[in-house]
PDB file of C-alpha atoms in Angstrom:
ATOM      1  CA  TYR C   2     133.593-102.981  78.343  1.00 94.00           C
ATOM      2  CA  GLY C   3     133.499 -99.295  79.246  1.00 94.00           C
ATOM      3  CA  ARG C   4     137.216 -99.005  78.570  1.00 94.00           C
ATOM      4  CA  ALA C   5     136.758-100.591  75.138  1.00 95.00           C
ATOM      5  CA  LEU C   6     134.004 -98.093  74.344  1.00 96.00           C
ATOM      6  CA  ILE C   7     136.242 -95.176  75.313  1.00 95.00           C
ATOM      7  CA  LEU C   8     139.097 -96.448  73.174  1.00 94.00           C
ATOM      8  CA  ALA C   9     136.568 -96.807  70.327  1.00 94.00           C
ATOM      9  CA  GLY C  10     135.689 -93.120  70.678  1.00 94.00           C
ATOM     10  CA  ARG C  11     132.336 -93.642  72.417  1.00 96.00           C
ATOM     11  CA  PRO C  12     132.724 -91.958  75.850  1.00 95.00           C
ATOM     12  CA  THR C  13     128.990 -91.272  76.249  1.00 96.00           C
ATOM     13  CA  ASP C  14     128.190 -94.959  75.894  1.00 97.00           C
ATOM     14  CA  ALA C  15     131.021 -95.779  78.283  1.00 96.00           C
ATOM     15  CA  ARG C  16     129.588 -93.418  80.889  1.00 96.00           C
ATOM     16  CA  GLN C  17     126.238 -95.185  80.661  1.00 96.00           C
ATOM     17  CA  VAL C  18     127.988 -98.491  81.331  1.00 95.00           C
ATOM     18  CA  PHE C  19     129.801 -97.056  84.332  1.00 96.00           C
ATOM     19  CA  ASP C  20     126.568 -95.630  85.727  1.00 95.00           C
ATOM     20  CA  THR C  21     125.097 -99.150  85.915  1.00 95.00           C
ATOM     21  CA  ILE C  22     127.893-100.180  88.308  1.00 94.00           C
ATOM     22  CA  LEU C  23     126.827 -97.459  90.755  1.00 94.00           C
ATOM     23  CA  LYS C  24     123.751 -99.570  91.625  1.00 91.00           C
ATOM     24  CA  GLY C  25     125.779-102.446  93.082  1.00 89.00           C
ATOM     25  CA  ASP C  26     127.384-103.158  96.449  1.00 93.00           C
ATOM     26  CA  PRO C  27     129.980-100.769  97.974  1.00 93.00           C
ATOM     27  CA  ASP C  28     132.884-102.436  96.149  1.00 93.00           C
ATOM     28  CA  GLN C  29     131.084-102.188  92.824  1.00 94.00           C
ATOM     29  CA  ARG C  30     130.035 -98.600  93.460  1.00 96.00           C
ATOM     30  CA  ALA C  31     133.632 -97.703  94.317  1.00 96.00           C
ATOM     31  CA  GLN C  32     134.748 -99.258  91.033  1.00 95.00           C
ATOM     32  CA  GLY C  33     132.056 -97.334  89.177  1.00 96.00           C
ATOM     33  CA  GLU C  34     133.052 -94.035  90.774  1.00 97.00           C
ATOM     34  CA  ARG C  35     136.705 -94.653  89.939  1.00 96.00           C
ATOM     35  CA  SER C  36     135.845 -95.577  86.350  1.00 97.00           C
ATOM     36  CA  ILE C  37     133.894 -92.348  85.909  1.00 97.00           C
ATOM     37  CA  ALA C  38     136.729 -90.381  87.504  1.00 97.00           C
ATOM     38  CA  LEU C  39     139.259 -91.869  85.075  1.00 96.00           C
ATOM     39  CA  LEU C  40     136.999 -90.933  82.181  1.00 96.00           C
ATOM     40  CA  LYS C  41     136.744 -87.384  83.503  1.00 96.00           C
ATOM     41  CA  MET C  42     140.535 -87.165  83.805  1.00 94.00           C
ATOM     42  CA  TYR C  43     140.816 -88.369  80.215  1.00 94.00           C
ATOM     43  CA  GLN C  44     138.417 -85.606  79.162  1.00 94.00           C
ATOM     44  CA  GLY C  45     140.313 -82.996  81.176  1.00 92.00           C
ATOM     45  CA  THR C  46     137.589 -82.249  83.741  1.00 94.00           C
ATOM     46  CA  TYR C  47     139.702 -82.755  86.838  1.00 95.00           C
ATOM     47  CA  GLY C  48     137.301 -81.092  89.273  1.00 95.00           C
ATOM     48  CA  GLU C  49     134.637 -83.747  88.712  1.00 96.00           C
ATOM     49  CA  ALA C  50     137.297 -86.465  88.641  1.00 96.00           C
ATOM     50  CA  ILE C  51     138.434 -85.415  92.113  1.00 97.00           C
ATOM     51  CA  GLU C  52     134.894 -85.623  93.486  1.00 97.00           C
ATOM     52  CA  ARG C  53     134.429 -89.083  91.995  1.00 97.00           C
ATOM     53  CA  PHE C  54     137.751 -90.321  93.360  1.00 97.00           C
ATOM     54  CA  ARG C  55     136.774 -89.009  96.785  1.00 98.00           C
ATOM     55  CA  LYS C  56     133.541 -91.016  96.662  1.00 97.00           C
ATOM     56  CA  ALA C  57     135.461 -94.114  95.569  1.00 97.00           C
ATOM     57  CA  THR C  58     137.891 -93.643  98.459  1.00 97.00           C
ATOM     58  CA  LEU C  59     135.087 -93.371 101.008  1.00 97.00           C
ATOM     59  CA  LEU C  60     133.368 -96.464  99.634  1.00 96.00           C
ATOM     60  CA  SER C  61     136.586 -98.483  99.842  1.00 95.00           C
ATOM     61  CA  GLN C  62     137.248 -97.725 103.510  1.00 95.00           C
ATOM     62  CA  ALA C  63     136.456-101.172 104.872  1.00 91.00           C
ATOM     63  CA  PRO C  64     138.310-104.067 106.524  1.00 91.00           C
ATOM     64  CA  ARG C  65     140.659-105.918 104.173  1.00 91.00           C
ATOM     65  CA  ARG C  66     140.233-103.232 101.516  1.00 94.00           C
ATOM     66  CA  GLU C  67     143.488-101.407 102.242  1.00 97.00           C
ATOM     67  CA  LEU C  68     144.907-102.002  98.782  1.00 96.00           C
ATOM     68  CA  THR C  69     141.777-100.704  97.052  1.00 96.00           C
ATOM     69  CA  GLU C  70     141.646 -97.667  99.307  1.00 97.00           C
ATOM     70  CA  ALA C  71     145.339 -96.936  98.714  1.00 97.00           C
ATOM     71  CA  ARG C  72     144.842 -97.229  94.950  1.00 96.00           C
ATOM     72  CA  ASN C  73     141.911 -94.802  95.061  1.00 97.00           C
ATOM     73  CA  ARG C  74     143.846 -92.347  97.205  1.00 98.00           C
ATOM     74  CA  MET C  75     146.746 -92.403  94.768  1.00 96.00           C
ATOM     75  CA  PHE C  76     144.436 -91.730  91.829  1.00 96.00           C
ATOM     76  CA  LEU C  77     142.900 -88.898  93.835  1.00 97.00           C
ATOM     77  CA  ALA C  78     146.346 -87.483  94.560  1.00 97.00           C
ATOM     78  CA  SER C  79     147.278 -87.575  90.867  1.00 95.00           C
ATOM     79  CA  ALA C  80     144.136 -85.615  89.939  1.00 95.00           C
ATOM     80  CA  GLN C  81     144.786 -83.089  92.702  1.00 96.00           C
ATOM     81  CA  GLN C  82     148.362 -82.621  91.493  1.00 94.00           C
ATOM     82  CA  GLU C  83     147.074 -81.848  88.009  1.00 92.00           C
ATOM     83  CA  LYS C  84     144.895 -79.144  89.567  1.00 93.00           C
ATOM     84  CA  GLY C  85     147.902 -77.779  91.462  1.00 93.00           C
ATOM     85  CA  TRP C  86     146.543 -78.837  94.861  1.00 95.00           C
ATOM     86  CA  ARG C  87     149.897 -80.050  96.139  1.00 94.00           C
ATOM     87  CA  ASP C  88     149.058 -79.995  99.844  1.00 96.00           C
ATOM     88  CA  SER C  89     145.912 -82.072  99.347  1.00 96.00           C
ATOM     89  CA  ALA C  90     147.785 -84.481  97.094  1.00 97.00           C
ATOM     90  CA  ALA C  91     150.564 -84.872  99.658  1.00 97.00           C
ATOM     91  CA  ALA C  92     147.999 -85.680 102.354  1.00 97.00           C
ATOM     92  CA  GLU C  93     146.454 -88.417 100.202  1.00 98.00           C
ATOM     93  CA  LEU C  94     149.866 -89.939  99.520  1.00 98.00           C
ATOM     94  CA  ARG C  95     150.655 -89.974 103.237  1.00 98.00           C
ATOM     95  CA  ALA C  96     147.324 -91.711 103.859  1.00 98.00           C
ATOM     96  CA  ALA C  97     148.185 -94.319 101.204  1.00 98.00           C
ATOM     97  CA  HIS C  98     151.572 -94.806 102.866  1.00 98.00           C
ATOM     98  CA  ALA C  99     149.861 -95.344 106.224  1.00 98.00           C
ATOM     99  CA  LEU C 100     147.793 -98.124 104.612  1.00 97.00           C
ATOM    100  CA  PHE C 101     151.008 -99.697 103.293  1.00 97.00           C
ATOM    101  CA  ARG C 102     152.172 -99.989 106.899  1.00 96.00           C
ATOM    102  CA  LYS C 103     148.968-101.832 107.841  1.00 95.00           C
ATOM    103  CA  ALA C 104     148.610-104.348 105.012  1.00 96.00           C
ATOM    104  CA  TYR C 105     150.671-106.426 102.612  1.00 96.00           C
ATOM    105  CA  PHE C 106     151.154-104.781  99.213  1.00 96.00           C
ATOM    106  CA  GLU C 107     152.718-106.740  96.362  1.00 95.00           C
ATOM    107  CA  PRO C 108     155.962-105.499  94.726  1.00 96.00           C
ATOM    108  CA  GLN C 109     154.261-103.915  91.712  1.00 95.00           C
ATOM    109  CA  PHE C 110     151.991-101.783  93.860  1.00 97.00           C
ATOM    110  CA  LEU C 111     154.937-100.836  96.074  1.00 98.00           C
ATOM    111  CA  LEU C 112     156.553 -99.438  92.934  1.00 97.00           C
ATOM    112  CA  TYR C 113     153.447 -97.371  92.183  1.00 97.00           C
ATOM    113  CA  LEU C 114     153.321 -96.040  95.735  1.00 98.00           C
ATOM    114  CA  GLY C 115     157.051 -95.384  95.910  1.00 98.00           C
ATOM    115  CA  LYS C 116     157.172 -93.502  92.613  1.00 97.00           C
ATOM    116  CA  ALA C 117     154.174 -91.378  93.613  1.00 97.00           C
ATOM    117  CA  LEU C 118     155.930 -90.488  96.858  1.00 98.00           C
ATOM    118  CA  VAL C 119     159.131 -89.564  94.996  1.00 98.00           C
ATOM    119  CA  LEU C 120     157.211 -87.327  92.584  1.00 96.00           C
ATOM    120  CA  GLY C 121     155.402 -85.856  95.587  1.00 95.00           C
ATOM    121  CA  GLN C 122     158.796 -85.004  97.119  1.00 95.00           C
ATOM    122  CA  GLN C 123     158.307 -87.288 100.114  1.00 96.00           C
ATOM    123  CA  LEU C 124     161.634 -89.075  99.793  1.00 97.00           C
ATOM    124  CA  PRO C 125     161.946 -90.563 103.320  1.00 97.00           C
ATOM    125  CA  LEU C 126     158.610 -92.349 102.866  1.00 98.00           C
ATOM    126  CA  ALA C 127     159.635 -93.447  99.373  1.00 98.00           C
ATOM    127  CA  VAL C 128     162.878 -94.906 100.741  1.00 98.00           C
ATOM    128  CA  GLU C 129     160.896 -96.917 103.295  1.00 98.00           C
ATOM    129  CA  VAL C 130     158.723 -98.313 100.502  1.00 98.00           C
ATOM    130  CA  ARG C 131     161.797 -99.080  98.352  1.00 98.00           C
ATOM    131  CA  ASP C 132     163.445-100.949 101.226  1.00 98.00           C
ATOM    132  CA  THR C 133     160.297-103.017 101.739  1.00 98.00           C
ATOM    133  CA  LEU C 134     160.109-103.709  98.017  1.00 98.00           C
ATOM    134  CA  ALA C 135     163.726-104.914  98.062  1.00 97.00           C
ATOM    135  CA  LYS C 136     162.840-107.452 100.760  1.00 96.00           C
ATOM    136  CA  ARG C 137     159.864-108.767  98.781  1.00 96.00           C
ATOM    137  CA  VAL C 138     161.612-109.212  95.440  1.00 94.00           C
ATOM    138  CA  GLN C 139     161.800-112.858  94.409  1.00 89.00           C
ATOM    139  CA  PRO C 140     165.334-113.526  93.071  1.00 85.00           C
ATOM    140  CA  ASN C 141     164.035-115.411  90.037  1.00 91.00           C
ATOM    141  CA  ASN C 142     161.257-112.949  89.253  1.00 95.00           C
ATOM    142  CA  VAL C 143     162.432-110.633  86.468  1.00 95.00           C
ATOM    143  CA  LYS C 144     159.479-108.287  86.874  1.00 95.00           C
ATOM    144  CA  ASP C 145     160.075-107.868  90.606  1.00 96.00           C
ATOM    145  CA  ARG C 146     163.709-106.967  89.937  1.00 96.00           C
ATOM    146  CA  ALA C 147     162.608-104.476  87.288  1.00 96.00           C
ATOM    147  CA  PHE C 148     160.177-102.852  89.752  1.00 97.00           C
ATOM    148  CA  LEU C 149     163.018-102.396  92.237  1.00 97.00           C
ATOM    149  CA  MET C 150     165.283-100.888  89.573  1.00 98.00           C
ATOM    150  CA  VAL C 151     162.592 -98.394  88.570  1.00 98.00           C
ATOM    151  CA  LEU C 152     162.021 -97.180  92.106  1.00 98.00           C
ATOM    152  CA  SER C 153     165.769 -97.062  92.789  1.00 98.00           C
ATOM    153  CA  GLY C 154     166.176 -95.094  89.559  1.00 98.00           C
ATOM    154  CA  GLU C 155     163.482 -92.641  90.613  1.00 98.00           C
ATOM    155  CA  LEU C 156     165.238 -92.068  93.930  1.00 98.00           C
ATOM    156  CA  ALA C 157     168.598 -91.613  92.200  1.00 98.00           C
ATOM    157  CA  LEU C 158     167.049 -89.061  89.830  1.00 98.00           C
ATOM    158  CA  ALA C 159     165.453 -87.159  92.705  1.00 98.00           C
ATOM    159  CA  ARG C 160     168.844 -86.991  94.421  1.00 97.00           C
ATOM    160  CA  GLY C 161     170.568 -85.569  91.364  1.00 97.00           C
ATOM    161  CA  ARG C 162     172.285 -88.761  90.218  1.00 98.00           C
ATOM    162  CA  ALA C 163     170.878 -88.718  86.692  1.00 98.00           C
ATOM    163  CA  ASP C 164     173.508 -90.988  85.114  1.00 97.00           C
ATOM    164  CA  SER C 165     172.834 -93.710  87.677  1.00 98.00           C
ATOM    165  CA  ALA C 166     169.105 -93.250  87.174  1.00 98.00           C
ATOM    166  CA  VAL C 167     169.406 -93.714  83.396  1.00 98.00           C
ATOM    167  CA  GLY C 168     171.379 -96.936  83.863  1.00 98.00           C
ATOM    168  CA  LEU C 169     168.836 -98.396  86.253  1.00 98.00           C
ATOM    169  CA  LEU C 170     165.847 -97.322  84.200  1.00 98.00           C
ATOM    170  CA  ARG C 171     167.257 -98.575  80.903  1.00 98.00           C
ATOM    171  CA  ALA C 172     167.860-101.960  82.505  1.00 97.00           C
ATOM    172  CA  ALA C 173     164.324-101.992  83.915  1.00 97.00           C
ATOM    173  CA  TYR C 174     162.776-100.934  80.596  1.00 96.00           C
ATOM    174  CA  ALA C 175     164.471-103.845  78.851  1.00 95.00           C
ATOM    175  CA  HIS C 176     162.348-106.188  80.997  1.00 93.00           C
ATOM    176  CA  GLU C 177     159.250-104.071  81.657  1.00 92.00           C
ATOM    177  CA  GLU C 178     158.514-102.089  78.508  1.00 91.00           C
ATOM    178  CA  THR C 179     155.482-100.150  79.727  1.00 92.00           C
ATOM    179  CA  PRO C 180     154.566 -96.452  79.547  1.00 93.00           C
ATOM    180  CA  TYR C 181     154.991 -96.323  83.323  1.00 94.00           C
ATOM    181  CA  VAL C 182     158.685 -97.221  83.077  1.00 96.00           C
ATOM    182  CA  ALA C 183     159.122 -95.256  79.852  1.00 96.00           C
ATOM    183  CA  GLU C 184     157.944 -92.095  81.596  1.00 97.00           C
ATOM    184  CA  SER C 185     160.562 -92.501  84.313  1.00 98.00           C
ATOM    185  CA  LEU C 186     163.266 -93.162  81.735  1.00 98.00           C
ATOM    186  CA  ALA C 187     162.201 -90.152  79.650  1.00 98.00           C
ATOM    187  CA  ARG C 188     162.605 -87.786  82.611  1.00 98.00           C
ATOM    188  CA  ALA C 189     166.003 -89.276  83.366  1.00 98.00           C
ATOM    189  CA  LEU C 190     167.072 -88.830  79.724  1.00 98.00           C
ATOM    190  CA  VAL C 191     166.057 -85.178  79.888  1.00 97.00           C
ATOM    191  CA  ALA C 192     168.213 -84.793  82.988  1.00 97.00           C
ATOM    192  CA  VAL C 193     171.308 -86.080  81.138  1.00 97.00           C
ATOM    193  CA  GLY C 194     170.574 -84.025  78.025  1.00 96.00           C
ATOM    194  CA  ASP C 195     169.282 -86.783  75.734  1.00 97.00           C
ATOM    195  CA  PHE C 196     166.302 -84.761  74.560  1.00 97.00           C
ATOM    196  CA  ALA C 197     165.785 -86.738  71.349  1.00 95.00           C
ATOM    197  CA  GLY C 198     165.607 -90.013  73.251  1.00 96.00           C
ATOM    198  CA  ALA C 199     163.131 -88.539  75.729  1.00 97.00           C
ATOM    199  CA  THR C 200     160.786 -87.207  73.042  1.00 97.00           C
ATOM    200  CA  ARG C 201     160.776 -90.555  71.242  1.00 96.00           C
ATOM    201  CA  LEU C 202     159.595 -92.259  74.418  1.00 97.00           C
ATOM    202  CA  TYR C 203     156.949 -89.635  75.197  1.00 97.00           C
ATOM    203  CA  GLU C 204     155.548 -89.711  71.675  1.00 96.00           C
ATOM    204  CA  ALA C 205     155.568 -93.509  71.445  1.00 95.00           C
ATOM    205  CA  PHE C 206     153.423 -94.152  74.487  1.00 94.00           C
ATOM    206  CA  GLY C 207     151.392 -90.954  74.249  1.00 93.00           C
ATOM    207  CA  ALA C 208     150.089 -91.994  70.832  1.00 93.00           C
ATOM    208  CA  ASN C 209     148.670 -95.294  72.070  1.00 91.00           C
ATOM    209  CA  ALA C 210     145.963 -94.764  74.683  1.00 93.00           C
ATOM    210  CA  GLU C 211     145.333 -98.515  74.749  1.00 92.00           C
ATOM    211  CA  LEU C 212     148.617 -98.845  76.653  1.00 91.00           C
ATOM    212  CA  TRP C 213     147.649 -96.491  79.442  1.00 93.00           C
ATOM    213  CA  TYR C 214     143.944 -95.605  79.604  1.00 93.00           C
ATOM    214  CA  GLY C 215     142.428 -96.876  82.853  1.00 90.00           C
ATOM    215  CA  MET C 216     145.803 -97.968  84.169  1.00 89.00           C
ATOM    216  CA  ARG C 217     147.683 -96.667  87.187  1.00 85.00           C
ATOM    217  CA  TRP C 218     149.874 -94.648  84.824  1.00 88.00           C
ATOM    218  CA  GLN C 219     147.025 -92.939  82.940  1.00 93.00           C
ATOM    219  CA  GLU C 220     148.158 -89.546  84.220  1.00 91.00           C
ATOM    220  CA  PHE C 221     151.461 -89.960  82.383  1.00 94.00           C
ATOM    221  CA  GLY C 222     149.769 -90.945  79.147  1.00 93.00           C
ATOM    222  CA  THR C 223     147.386 -87.992  79.139  1.00 93.00           C
ATOM    223  CA  ARG C 224     150.244 -85.494  79.368  1.00 92.00           C
ATOM    224  CA  ALA C 225     152.862 -87.334  77.320  1.00 96.00           C
ATOM    225  CA  PHE C 226     152.596 -84.986  74.325  1.00 96.00           C
ATOM    226  CA  TYR C 227     152.731 -81.961  76.595  1.00 95.00           C
ATOM    227  CA  ALA C 228     155.904 -83.360  78.160  1.00 96.00           C
ATOM    228  CA  ALA C 229     157.344 -83.979  74.698  1.00 97.00           C
ATOM    229  CA  ALA C 230     156.508 -80.409  73.668  1.00 96.00           C
ATOM    230  CA  ARG C 231     158.339 -79.021  76.698  1.00 96.00           C
ATOM    231  CA  VAL C 232     161.406 -81.029  75.683  1.00 96.00           C
ATOM    232  CA  TYR C 233     161.162 -79.754  72.096  1.00 95.00           C
ATOM    233  CA  GLU C 234     161.220 -76.219  73.501  1.00 93.00           C
ATOM    234  CA  ARG C 235     164.654 -76.970  74.897  1.00 89.00           C
ATOM    235  CA  LEU C 236     165.808 -78.213  71.479  1.00 84.00           C
ATOM    236  CA  SER C 237     164.819 -75.021  69.670  1.00 73.00           C
TER     237      SER C 237
END
């Protein structure tokens, strides 16, 4: 409901909804803190978002809550990266990786973790996650195969193999047409010089907050137009 209010242009009402969740049990309070943090990221107030994500992380530190804690740590890392706090962000990603070693994470979340590690320049950890993802892919599951292609494409791009990355990411995008995959493909297209193709992707998903607000890839949606503008600079 809060998300719907935000997309309707009513963030104040959404915040009131989120505040009601803070009166529940620890799981509910963690969800409330994370919801407020995502709203603050959307509004560009990253300092408060970081504090809220920290509270959500503390509240989710409980037995059998490894996935929730890892998710909160990754959101926290993304906010810290936007503030330029790379060391703090790297520490949160390592903590999320440590949780991956303790608990079972499904293929989609392994993609999220692996891509975050690649973007955080922690390639050995990302490779470990990719190898685990490869073992958990169900042969007949198209989405699982797409997740593996995305993470493999991210690793190829990080290693300077842009052409290979584009091939993998185009194939993945054909099956998983989300802003999360589009963002990876856009960066790969920039690397091979297809600036027009990259800007089309950035503008397409940046213009539709419904596709990314409140999702794991919200950070990419909020700066999609900025990314497109940087590409346009290279075209001028």
